[in-house]
Structures are given as C-alpha cells and as structure tokens.
Amino acid sequence: MDCLTLDLCPPGKHPWLLVGALGAGMRAFAEILLDAGESVIGVDDEFHPGEQGNSPLVSRPDFRLVNSSRVESCITSGCQHVVYSMAVKEDCELLQQCRLQGMTPLSLPRALNLLLAGRDQVCIAGTHGKTTTSGMAWNILQQANQYPAAYVGGVMRTPRCSGVFGSGRFAIVESCEYRQ
C-alpha cells in the first residue's frame, strides 16, 4: 500500500507509528486516528518503560507507547503509516530505519492534510487565541449538527480531547507556523 494515498486500514490491522507521540500536535493526531477506529503505536524519547506517562492516550487499549530504544519491534510489527512530529528531524535514525524498511515517513502537517482531504478545512492561525477559537468553531459546527473533525493544540472543553475524526464535511484545524 502506498502511504501517500493514506487509505485507512481496518482497525488493528496495520497500526500507525507516530514518532514524537507525546507532543501536543501528535496527541491530537493520535486522537483523530483512534476516533476513526485505527490503532496507534507512539514512540517518544520522553517515555521510559515502566512509567505510565501523563497522557490520557496511555490508558486506551488501541494505543501503545514505547521508548525509541524499542522501535525495532514497532517497525517489524506491520506499521504501514509512519508520521513524525515537526520537532523530529527528518534525518533521525528511526526515520532512516523506516525508509530502509520501505516505509515513507510523512510529516505531521502532510499526514493531517491527506487524512482530512476532501473536507473543507477551516484553519485557525495567529499569535494568541488559536486553541480557544478552534474549540469554539468546532463546538458551533457540532451544535449545528455538522459533526466536524477537529485538530486542536490544547484540550477542548467538550469533548475533553484535542482531536476528533468527525463525519461531516468540515475540519477545524489549529494551524502552527513552527518550522514553516
């Protein structure tokens, strides 16, 4: 399967590998994937085996968090989609190993854009108020029975998460200018 088509695999069949999974943007992306019925393996140097971590994702049965030192088992576990945080350098060893295995790692913005392709994307940008404005816009569309997707850097009040796959034609995206 070509990663660039981003066809969603049946749940649990081919987990998504998220590199830098404990960051706010990757958390929201993981929540979107989980809401869509996918399973996710998160890799992060900040996670150490034996720790529970402070992310609510850790308690989900369809999400597994591992330290980058155990990544070899992730690569061989059938992951077909590899997405990396913008805080991860493109030449990091893990991404190089994925490429050697025939996988095409995607940056978070590219993967998000492909995942939400076909939806009208409303992007909220600026210096202050992006999270609040994004959450409010999502809530307004939700109240109007539009069932939008959401990608928000912070946790929204309702539904107490950062990412929602949704089923409507709109996607609310909190835009980030990091590493333009």
PDB file of C-alpha atoms in Angstrom:
ATOM      1  CA  MET A   1       0.000   0.000   0.000  1.00  0.00           C
ATOM      2  CA  ASP A   2       1.312   3.431  -0.899  1.00  0.00           C
ATOM      3  CA  CYS A   3       1.454   5.598   2.225  1.00  0.00           C
ATOM      4  CA  LEU A   4       0.710   8.683   0.179  1.00  0.00           C
ATOM      5  CA  THR A   5      -2.834   7.523  -0.606  1.00  0.00           C
ATOM      6  CA  LEU A   6      -3.474   7.254   3.146  1.00  0.00           C
ATOM      7  CA  ASP A   7      -6.279   4.708   2.796  1.00  0.00           C
ATOM      8  CA  LEU A   8      -7.352   3.872   6.328  1.00  0.00           C
ATOM      9  CA  CYS A   9      -6.603   0.246   7.144  1.00  0.00           C
ATOM     10  CA  PRO A  10      -9.156  -1.854   9.014  1.00  0.00           C
ATOM     11  CA  PRO A  11      -8.852  -1.208  12.765  1.00  0.00           C
ATOM     12  CA  GLY A  12      -5.907  -3.002  14.317  1.00  0.00           C
ATOM     13  CA  LYS A  13      -4.691  -4.434  11.026  1.00  0.00           C
ATOM     14  CA  HIS A  14      -1.808  -2.045  10.412  1.00  0.00           C
ATOM     15  CA  PRO A  15      -1.140   0.321  13.312  1.00  0.00           C
ATOM     16  CA  TRP A  16       0.075   3.827  12.672  1.00  0.00           C
ATOM     17  CA  LEU A  17       3.554   4.636  14.002  1.00  0.00           C
ATOM     18  CA  LEU A  18       3.738   8.178  15.416  1.00  0.00           C
ATOM     19  CA  VAL A  19       7.242   9.483  16.106  1.00  0.00           C
ATOM     20  CA  GLY A  20       7.346  12.159  18.804  1.00  0.00           C
ATOM     21  CA  ALA A  21       3.971  10.990  20.082  1.00  0.00           C
ATOM     22  CA  LEU A  22       3.886  12.908  23.376  1.00  0.00           C
ATOM     23  CA  GLY A  23       3.795  16.352  21.777  1.00  0.00           C
ATOM     24  CA  ALA A  24       0.529  18.299  21.686  1.00  0.00           C
ATOM     25  CA  GLY A  25       0.150  18.113  17.900  1.00  0.00           C
ATOM     26  CA  MET A  26       0.836  14.398  17.734  1.00  0.00           C
ATOM     27  CA  ARG A  27      -1.565  13.794  20.626  1.00  0.00           C
ATOM     28  CA  ALA A  28      -4.347  15.475  18.655  1.00  0.00           C
ATOM     29  CA  PHE A  29      -3.433  13.467  15.539  1.00  0.00           C
ATOM     30  CA  ALA A  30      -3.443  10.217  17.546  1.00  0.00           C
ATOM     31  CA  GLU A  31      -6.878  11.082  18.940  1.00  0.00           C
ATOM     32  CA  ILE A  32      -8.205  11.651  15.405  1.00  0.00           C
ATOM     33  CA  LEU A  33      -6.846   8.267  14.309  1.00  0.00           C
ATOM     34  CA  LEU A  34      -8.264   6.494  17.359  1.00  0.00           C
ATOM     35  CA  ASP A  35     -11.629   8.189  16.829  1.00  0.00           C
ATOM     36  CA  ALA A  36     -11.547   6.851  13.253  1.00  0.00           C
ATOM     37  CA  GLY A  37     -11.097   3.304  14.603  1.00  0.00           C
ATOM     38  CA  GLU A  38      -7.378   2.975  13.956  1.00  0.00           C
ATOM     39  CA  SER A  39      -4.729   1.613  16.295  1.00  0.00           C
ATOM     40  CA  VAL A  40      -1.623   3.627  17.094  1.00  0.00           C
ATOM     41  CA  ILE A  41       1.909   2.948  18.305  1.00  0.00           C
ATOM     42  CA  GLY A  42       3.517   6.062  19.738  1.00  0.00           C
ATOM     43  CA  VAL A  43       7.275   6.457  20.007  1.00  0.00           C
ATOM     44  CA  ASP A  44       8.859   9.149  22.137  1.00  0.00           C
ATOM     45  CA  ASP A  45      12.262   9.619  23.767  1.00  0.00           C
ATOM     46  CA  GLU A  46      10.494  11.197  26.757  1.00  0.00           C
ATOM     47  CA  PHE A  47       8.678   7.944  27.558  1.00  0.00           C
ATOM     48  CA  HIS A  48      10.530   5.414  29.691  1.00  0.00           C
ATOM     49  CA  PRO A  49       9.367   1.799  30.160  1.00  0.00           C
ATOM     50  CA  GLY A  50       7.607   1.285  33.476  1.00  0.00           C
ATOM     51  CA  GLU A  51       6.194   4.808  33.555  1.00  0.00           C
ATOM     52  CA  GLN A  52       2.508   5.348  32.939  1.00  0.00           C
ATOM     53  CA  GLY A  53       3.063   8.721  31.332  1.00  0.00           C
ATOM     54  CA  ASN A  54       0.796  11.715  31.750  1.00  0.00           C
ATOM     55  CA  SER A  55      -1.133  11.331  28.510  1.00  0.00           C
ATOM     56  CA  PRO A  56      -4.713  10.028  28.658  1.00  0.00           C
ATOM     57  CA  LEU A  57      -3.888   8.104  25.482  1.00  0.00           C
ATOM     58  CA  VAL A  58      -1.794   5.662  27.506  1.00  0.00           C
ATOM     59  CA  SER A  59      -4.909   4.127  29.049  1.00  0.00           C
ATOM     60  CA  ARG A  60      -6.523   3.345  25.681  1.00  0.00           C
ATOM     61  CA  PRO A  61      -6.314  -0.294  24.532  1.00  0.00           C
ATOM     62  CA  ASP A  62      -5.750   0.708  20.886  1.00  0.00           C
ATOM     63  CA  PHE A  63      -2.749   2.929  21.751  1.00  0.00           C
ATOM     64  CA  ARG A  64       0.682   1.602  22.708  1.00  0.00           C
ATOM     65  CA  LEU A  65       3.509   3.886  23.791  1.00  0.00           C
ATOM     66  CA  VAL A  66       7.131   2.785  23.550  1.00  0.00           C
ATOM     67  CA  ASN A  67      10.537   4.361  24.008  1.00  0.00           C
ATOM     68  CA  SER A  68      12.570   4.835  20.836  1.00  0.00           C
ATOM     69  CA  SER A  69      15.043   2.206  22.063  1.00  0.00           C
ATOM     70  CA  ARG A  70      12.350  -0.458  21.392  1.00  0.00           C
ATOM     71  CA  VAL A  71      11.450   0.863  17.973  1.00  0.00           C
ATOM     72  CA  GLU A  72      12.792  -2.134  16.046  1.00  0.00           C
ATOM     73  CA  SER A  73       9.833  -4.188  17.236  1.00  0.00           C
ATOM     74  CA  CYS A  74       7.482  -1.419  16.089  1.00  0.00           C
ATOM     75  CA  ILE A  75       8.919  -1.324  12.602  1.00  0.00           C
ATOM     76  CA  THR A  76       8.569  -5.077  12.196  1.00  0.00           C
ATOM     77  CA  SER A  77       5.042  -5.162  13.678  1.00  0.00           C
ATOM     78  CA  GLY A  78       3.386  -4.266  10.382  1.00  0.00           C
ATOM     79  CA  CYS A  79       3.154  -0.486  10.631  1.00  0.00           C
ATOM     80  CA  GLN A  80       2.500   0.924   7.202  1.00  0.00           C
ATOM     81  CA  HIS A  81       1.960   4.570   8.103  1.00  0.00           C
ATOM     82  CA  VAL A  82       4.756   6.500   9.796  1.00  0.00           C
ATOM     83  CA  VAL A  83       4.108  10.094  10.852  1.00  0.00           C
ATOM     84  CA  TYR A  84       6.668  12.306  12.570  1.00  0.00           C
ATOM     85  CA  SER A  85       6.333  15.450  14.644  1.00  0.00           C
ATOM     86  CA  MET A  86       7.854  18.654  13.321  1.00  0.00           C
ATOM     87  CA  ALA A  87      10.095  18.569  16.404  1.00  0.00           C
ATOM     88  CA  VAL A  88      11.728  15.402  14.994  1.00  0.00           C
ATOM     89  CA  LYS A  89      14.478  15.961  12.448  1.00  0.00           C
ATOM     90  CA  GLU A  90      13.911  14.250   9.108  1.00  0.00           C
ATOM     91  CA  ASP A  91      17.314  12.573   9.303  1.00  0.00           C
ATOM     92  CA  CYS A  92      16.757  10.940  12.711  1.00  0.00           C
ATOM     93  CA  GLU A  93      17.818   7.300  12.967  1.00  0.00           C
ATOM     94  CA  LEU A  94      14.291   5.968  13.432  1.00  0.00           C
ATOM     95  CA  LEU A  95      13.016   7.610  10.252  1.00  0.00           C
ATOM     96  CA  GLN A  96      16.065   6.334   8.386  1.00  0.00           C
ATOM     97  CA  GLN A  97      15.296   2.785   9.594  1.00  0.00           C
ATOM     98  CA  CYS A  98      11.708   3.145   8.429  1.00  0.00           C
ATOM     99  CA  ARG A  99      12.864   4.232   4.985  1.00  0.00           C
ATOM    100  CA  LEU A 100      15.206   1.232   4.806  1.00  0.00           C
ATOM    101  CA  GLN A 101      12.173  -0.982   5.513  1.00  0.00           C
ATOM    102  CA  GLY A 102      10.353   0.572   2.542  1.00  0.00           C
ATOM    103  CA  MET A 103       8.102   2.902   4.521  1.00  0.00           C
ATOM    104  CA  THR A 104       7.545   6.535   3.585  1.00  0.00           C
ATOM    105  CA  PRO A 105       7.513   8.716   6.715  1.00  0.00           C
ATOM    106  CA  LEU A 106       5.195  11.700   6.476  1.00  0.00           C
ATOM    107  CA  SER A 107       5.491  14.966   8.363  1.00  0.00           C
ATOM    108  CA  LEU A 108       2.556  15.663  10.662  1.00  0.00           C
ATOM    109  CA  PRO A 109       1.181  18.536   8.531  1.00  0.00           C
ATOM    110  CA  ARG A 110       1.317  16.422   5.364  1.00  0.00           C
ATOM    111  CA  ALA A 111      -0.307  13.398   7.029  1.00  0.00           C
ATOM    112  CA  LEU A 112      -3.021  15.583   8.577  1.00  0.00           C
ATOM    113  CA  ASN A 113      -3.754  17.215   5.234  1.00  0.00           C
ATOM    114  CA  LEU A 114      -4.012  13.840   3.497  1.00  0.00           C
ATOM    115  CA  LEU A 115      -6.141  12.367   6.288  1.00  0.00           C
ATOM    116  CA  LEU A 116      -8.575  15.289   6.055  1.00  0.00           C
ATOM    117  CA  ALA A 117      -8.514  15.520   2.233  1.00  0.00           C
ATOM    118  CA  GLY A 118     -11.953  16.008   0.788  1.00  0.00           C
ATOM    119  CA  ARG A 119     -13.128  18.068   3.757  1.00  0.00           C
ATOM    120  CA  ASP A 120     -13.487  21.807   3.873  1.00  0.00           C
ATOM    121  CA  GLN A 121     -10.607  22.713   6.175  1.00  0.00           C
ATOM    122  CA  VAL A 122     -11.000  25.808   8.322  1.00  0.00           C
ATOM    123  CA  CYS A 123      -7.551  26.749   9.594  1.00  0.00           C
ATOM    124  CA  ILE A 124      -7.180  28.994  12.638  1.00  0.00           C
ATOM    125  CA  ALA A 125      -3.830  30.829  12.833  1.00  0.00           C
ATOM    126  CA  GLY A 126      -2.366  33.716  14.774  1.00  0.00           C
ATOM    127  CA  THR A 127      -0.348  34.609  17.834  1.00  0.00           C
ATOM    128  CA  HIS A 128      -2.924  34.284  20.603  1.00  0.00           C
ATOM    129  CA  GLY A 129      -6.285  32.542  20.947  1.00  0.00           C
ATOM    130  CA  LYS A 130      -5.893  29.769  18.360  1.00  0.00           C
ATOM    131  CA  THR A 131      -6.907  26.945  20.712  1.00  0.00           C
ATOM    132  CA  THR A 132      -9.893  28.822  22.137  1.00  0.00           C
ATOM    133  CA  THR A 133     -11.079  29.945  18.704  1.00  0.00           C
ATOM    134  CA  SER A 134     -10.602  26.464  17.220  1.00  0.00           C
ATOM    135  CA  GLY A 135     -12.531  24.862  20.066  1.00  0.00           C
ATOM    136  CA  MET A 136     -15.338  27.412  19.751  1.00  0.00           C
ATOM    137  CA  ALA A 137     -15.580  26.926  15.980  1.00  0.00           C
ATOM    138  CA  TRP A 138     -15.703  23.141  16.421  1.00  0.00           C
ATOM    139  CA  ASN A 139     -18.391  23.478  19.095  1.00  0.00           C
ATOM    140  CA  ILE A 140     -20.528  25.795  16.929  1.00  0.00           C
ATOM    141  CA  LEU A 141     -20.388  23.377  13.993  1.00  0.00           C
ATOM    142  CA  GLN A 142     -21.072  20.444  16.308  1.00  0.00           C
ATOM    143  CA  GLN A 143     -24.125  22.243  17.753  1.00  0.00           C
ATOM    144  CA  ALA A 144     -25.294  22.818  14.157  1.00  0.00           C
ATOM    145  CA  ASN A 145     -25.153  19.023  13.579  1.00  0.00           C
ATOM    146  CA  GLN A 146     -22.260  19.335  11.121  1.00  0.00           C
ATOM    147  CA  TYR A 147     -20.079  16.789  13.016  1.00  0.00           C
ATOM    148  CA  PRO A 148     -16.724  18.338  12.068  1.00  0.00           C
ATOM    149  CA  ALA A 149     -13.251  16.923  12.500  1.00  0.00           C
ATOM    150  CA  ALA A 150     -11.006  18.797  14.936  1.00  0.00           C
ATOM    151  CA  TYR A 151      -7.250  19.189  15.293  1.00  0.00           C
ATOM    152  CA  VAL A 152      -6.516  21.457  18.264  1.00  0.00           C
ATOM    153  CA  GLY A 153      -3.251  22.022  20.128  1.00  0.00           C
ATOM    154  CA  GLY A 154      -4.906  22.159  23.540  1.00  0.00           C
ATOM    155  CA  VAL A 155      -7.670  20.145  25.134  1.00  0.00           C
ATOM    156  CA  MET A 156     -11.158  21.339  24.200  1.00  0.00           C
ATOM    157  CA  ARG A 157     -13.719  21.671  26.991  1.00  0.00           C
ATOM    158  CA  THR A 158     -16.122  19.376  25.222  1.00  0.00           C
ATOM    159  CA  PRO A 159     -15.356  16.567  24.346  1.00  0.00           C
ATOM    160  CA  ARG A 160     -12.225  16.865  26.585  1.00  0.00           C
ATOM    161  CA  CYS A 161      -9.769  15.964  23.824  1.00  0.00           C
ATOM    162  CA  SER A 162      -7.673  17.590  21.112  1.00  0.00           C
ATOM    163  CA  GLY A 163      -8.588  15.508  18.083  1.00  0.00           C
ATOM    164  CA  VAL A 164     -11.871  14.289  16.626  1.00  0.00           C
ATOM    165  CA  PHE A 165     -12.283  12.470  13.302  1.00  0.00           C
ATOM    166  CA  GLY A 166     -15.903  13.533  12.854  1.00  0.00           C
ATOM    167  CA  SER A 167     -18.158  12.540   9.996  1.00  0.00           C
ATOM    168  CA  GLY A 168     -19.070  15.896   8.486  1.00  0.00           C
ATOM    169  CA  ARG A 169     -17.628  17.872   5.611  1.00  0.00           C
ATOM    170  CA  PHE A 170     -15.753  20.402   7.773  1.00  0.00           C
ATOM    171  CA  ALA A 171     -12.432  20.094   9.603  1.00  0.00           C
ATOM    172  CA  ILE A 172     -11.300  22.696  12.130  1.00  0.00           C
ATOM    173  CA  VAL A 173      -7.504  22.847  12.204  1.00  0.00           C
ATOM    174  CA  GLU A 174      -5.412  24.881  14.596  1.00  0.00           C
ATOM    175  CA  SER A 175      -2.541  25.922  12.361  1.00  0.00           C
ATOM    176  CA  CYS A 176       1.016  26.135  13.597  1.00  0.00           C
ATOM    177  CA  GLU A 177       3.785  28.094  11.961  1.00  0.00           C
ATOM    178  CA  TYR A 178       6.592  26.019  13.540  1.00  0.00           C
ATOM    179  CA  ARG A 179       9.325  25.192  11.005  1.00  0.00           C
ATOM    180  CA  GLN A 180       7.484  26.723   8.091  1.00  0.00           C
TER     181      GLN A 180
END
